[in-house]
Amino acid sequence: MCGIVGYVGRSQAAPILLDGLGKLEYRGYDSAGVAVYDGGAKKLSVHKAKGRLQVLSDMLDAGAAVPGTVGVGHTRWATHGAPSDVNSHPQVSRSGKIAVVHNGIIENYAELKAFLQGEGVSFVSETDTEVVAQLVEYFVDTGGVGLLEAVGRCLRRIEGAYALGIISADEPDRIIAVRKDSPLILGYGQDGMFLASDVTAIIRYTREVTYMDDGEAAVLTRDGIQCYNTFMQPIEKEIAHVDWEIGAAEKGGYEHFMFKEIMEQPEALRHAIFPRIREGEVYFENFSLTDDYIRGLKKIYIVACGSAYHAGVVGKYNLERLLRLPVEVSLASEFRYMDPIVDGGTLVVVISQSGETLDSMAALREARRLGAKVLSIVNVVGSSIARESDEVLYTWAGPEIAVATTKGYSTQLAVLVLLGLYMGRVLGTVSGRERAEAAAELLALPEKLEKVLEQRDGIQYLASQYFNHNSIFFIGRNVDYALGLEGSLKLKEISYIHSEAYASGELKHGTISLIEEGTLVIALGTYEKLFDKAMSNVVEVKSRGADVLALTTGDRRADMEKIANGVMTIPSTHPLLLPSLGVAPLQLFAYYVALMRGCDIDKPRNLAKSVTVE
Ligand code: M6R
């Protein structure tokens, strides 16, 4: 969703802002803008354009045309008011002296707007953000106070979620940053200070960052940053070092981030798995959930959105099997309003690649309010969900830029298996031999996945046979059903083909009426224990005229080939890990289908990478 960049320093600001916004494009946006203080003219120069960032960049000669060393930039994902130049950020106050960039939603903006209109303030945009710019100026004018104090007064009036970057022509040496429920980080560079929605925007300039916490504010000047708590008292914040390679967030010769990230999965799995297995046992460094706590658990509740939820569905099958504990899995957007049965005997596992998804964050807070401990499985280090959890297991997949998650999901699956083996040892539900076998298969997983990825030409050929279908069904049982949910989402979100996933046994309860001559059914049959049933379902849909593309293990290829129109295979592995291999052919299939349909793969329509509004 919206992306924020700010810079105050000794270099020209606009090229830095545009470069940073370019790195945030993956979050999803529909317009972009920058505001820079022009020291010659002694005023803010504000430039905005609907559409791709390139439009703005061309307008400003990549920033060279805009003088000034202090500024803020923004990519907007419309919430209040359609995408347009006027609704783009930065939003400015009526005098043009204060400019604001905002990620989030000001929930009481209508009431505040009415108040300001009553005071004679007129508005030009439909945005909630303009209210912030106008309100800050109102407090400066009527209270005779400085920018920081005016922002503090504004914060006491606004409700909702926000990350804000604010500059003023009257105090041109600084940027004010504040955050509540929307991510914002501060960066310490050699020749200036930075502000950004995430690290990718500023990693080229600095690796020393501070993660702002909810309710905090910061004043950035060219020589340093002063942070403040909710009461506007100065505080010291920790500076963290980011150790990614800069290239990790760039395409590195690949046509799309999604393809690059699919191919990076074996390496991502090595990072997620290898440091956590020692002599056949799972080991988590500095893990704070004690054995006594684990033995006292009555239930596990997995909460997440989208693909992370699908990882959770696989997790339910695997954890129940390993732990013999009830595991519930819920969409975070439902959990927060369903009055869930959660207490101190429940471990709530929140899964999130970005660590910033608002619904997952709200579910986390609800779980903690109800007395549960929260263990999060998160990719982005230092993200909000990671910081508010009682314990975090990072997936260490590296930056994921494509909107469609791939390595984020596959590392979540691996970490869930690691968690199951760890807890299974503590609970005594998984024998030493079983743990050693599973651990050995986990260590072999990256290499097996490499073998699957080597089959990509064959999958591309299959995609060429089916890319013009308008409706595709995924069917499977048990973990194959859970895998189908993810395969279907991957396909629909990037190719715009209508697709649904069903538990195979449910077909005859209604859905089979949709199967007709030529309908494509992707039948998942990797789980050996239920292979015969998978075959029966293939026969069932074939006899209604469906074309069937099957996914199974290499051992079962010959059986499947007897009836399916096409077969994709994965190597045999431990049943816990089948979806970790099985997802790769489905990701590649979705990718090639979308490519053949000419879709914008890394930035699918209407989607944002990190969903920071409800
Ligand atoms: O960052 P998160 O894992 O919390 O994101 C959850 C979903 O928004 C995400 O998985 C989404 O469904 C992706 N577009 C799927 O590819």
PDB file of C-alpha atoms and ligand atoms in Angstrom, residues 305-308 351-355 357 360 403-405 412 486 489-490 493 607-609 611, ligand 1:
ATOM      1  CA  CYS A 305      -4.349 -13.594   5.723  1.00  0.00           C
ATOM      2  CA  GLY A 306      -4.053 -14.708   2.098  1.00  0.00           C
ATOM      3  CA  SER A 307      -1.167 -17.041   1.342  1.00  0.00           C
ATOM      4  CA  ALA A 308       0.015 -16.896   4.944  1.00  0.00           C
ATOM      5  CA  ILE A 351       1.912 -15.787  10.169  1.00  0.00           C
ATOM      6  CA  SER A 352       2.846 -12.812   8.000  1.00  0.00           C
ATOM      7  CA  GLN A 353       5.494 -12.253   5.347  1.00  0.00           C
ATOM      8  CA  SER A 354       5.458  -8.469   5.670  1.00  0.00           C
ATOM      9  CA  GLY A 355       4.762  -8.344   9.392  1.00  0.00           C
ATOM     10  CA  THR A 357      -0.780  -6.710   7.619  1.00  0.00           C
ATOM     11  CA  SER A 360      -3.129  -9.874  11.356  1.00  0.00           C
ATOM     12  CA  VAL A 403       2.935  -8.894  -4.839  1.00  0.00           C
ATOM     13  CA  ALA A 404       2.336 -12.626  -5.251  1.00  0.00           C
ATOM     14  CA  THR A 405       4.237 -14.260  -2.434  1.00  0.00           C
ATOM     15  CA  GLN A 412       6.497 -20.240   6.307  1.00  0.00           C
ATOM     16  CA  GLU A 486      -2.471 -21.588  -2.504  1.00  0.00           C
ATOM     17  CA  LEU A 489      -4.799 -17.955  -5.254  1.00  0.00           C
ATOM     18  CA  LYS A 490      -1.468 -17.724  -7.073  1.00  0.00           C
ATOM     19  CA  GLU A 493      -4.179 -13.053  -8.438  1.00  0.00           C
ATOM     20  CA  LEU A 607      -3.493  -5.500  -5.231  1.00  0.00           C
ATOM     21  CA  ALA A 608      -0.931  -4.193  -2.770  1.00  0.00           C
ATOM     22  CA  LYS A 609       2.016  -6.084  -1.362  1.00  0.00           C
ATOM     23  CA  VAL A 611      -2.211  -4.579   3.228  1.00  0.00           C
TER      24      VAL A 611
HETATM   25  O1  M6R B   1       2.413  -9.950   4.489  1.00  0.00           O
HETATM   26  P1  M6R B   1       1.398 -10.998   4.786  1.00  0.00           P
HETATM   27  O2  M6R B   1       1.945 -12.387   4.720  1.00  0.00           O
HETATM   28  O3  M6R B   1       0.689 -10.754   6.100  1.00  0.00           O
HETATM   29  O4  M6R B   1       0.324 -10.850   3.651  1.00  0.00           O
HETATM   30  C1  M6R B   1      -0.840 -11.629   3.645  1.00  0.00           C
HETATM   31  C2  M6R B   1      -1.539 -11.540   2.317  1.00  0.00           C
HETATM   32  O5  M6R B   1      -1.884 -10.211   2.040  1.00  0.00           O
HETATM   33  C3  M6R B   1      -0.679 -12.091   1.172  1.00  0.00           C
HETATM   34  O6  M6R B   1      -0.289 -13.414   1.397  1.00  0.00           O
HETATM   35  C4  M6R B   1      -1.457 -12.005  -0.150  1.00  0.00           C
HETATM   36  O7  M6R B   1      -2.529 -12.893  -0.138  1.00  0.00           O
HETATM   37  C5  M6R B   1      -0.527 -12.266  -1.343  1.00  0.00           C
HETATM   38  N1  M6R B   1      -0.902 -11.410  -2.423  1.00  0.00           N
HETATM   39  C6  M6R B   1      -0.586 -13.657  -1.847  1.00  0.00           C
HETATM   40  O8  M6R B   1       0.288 -13.855  -2.900  1.00  0.00           O
END
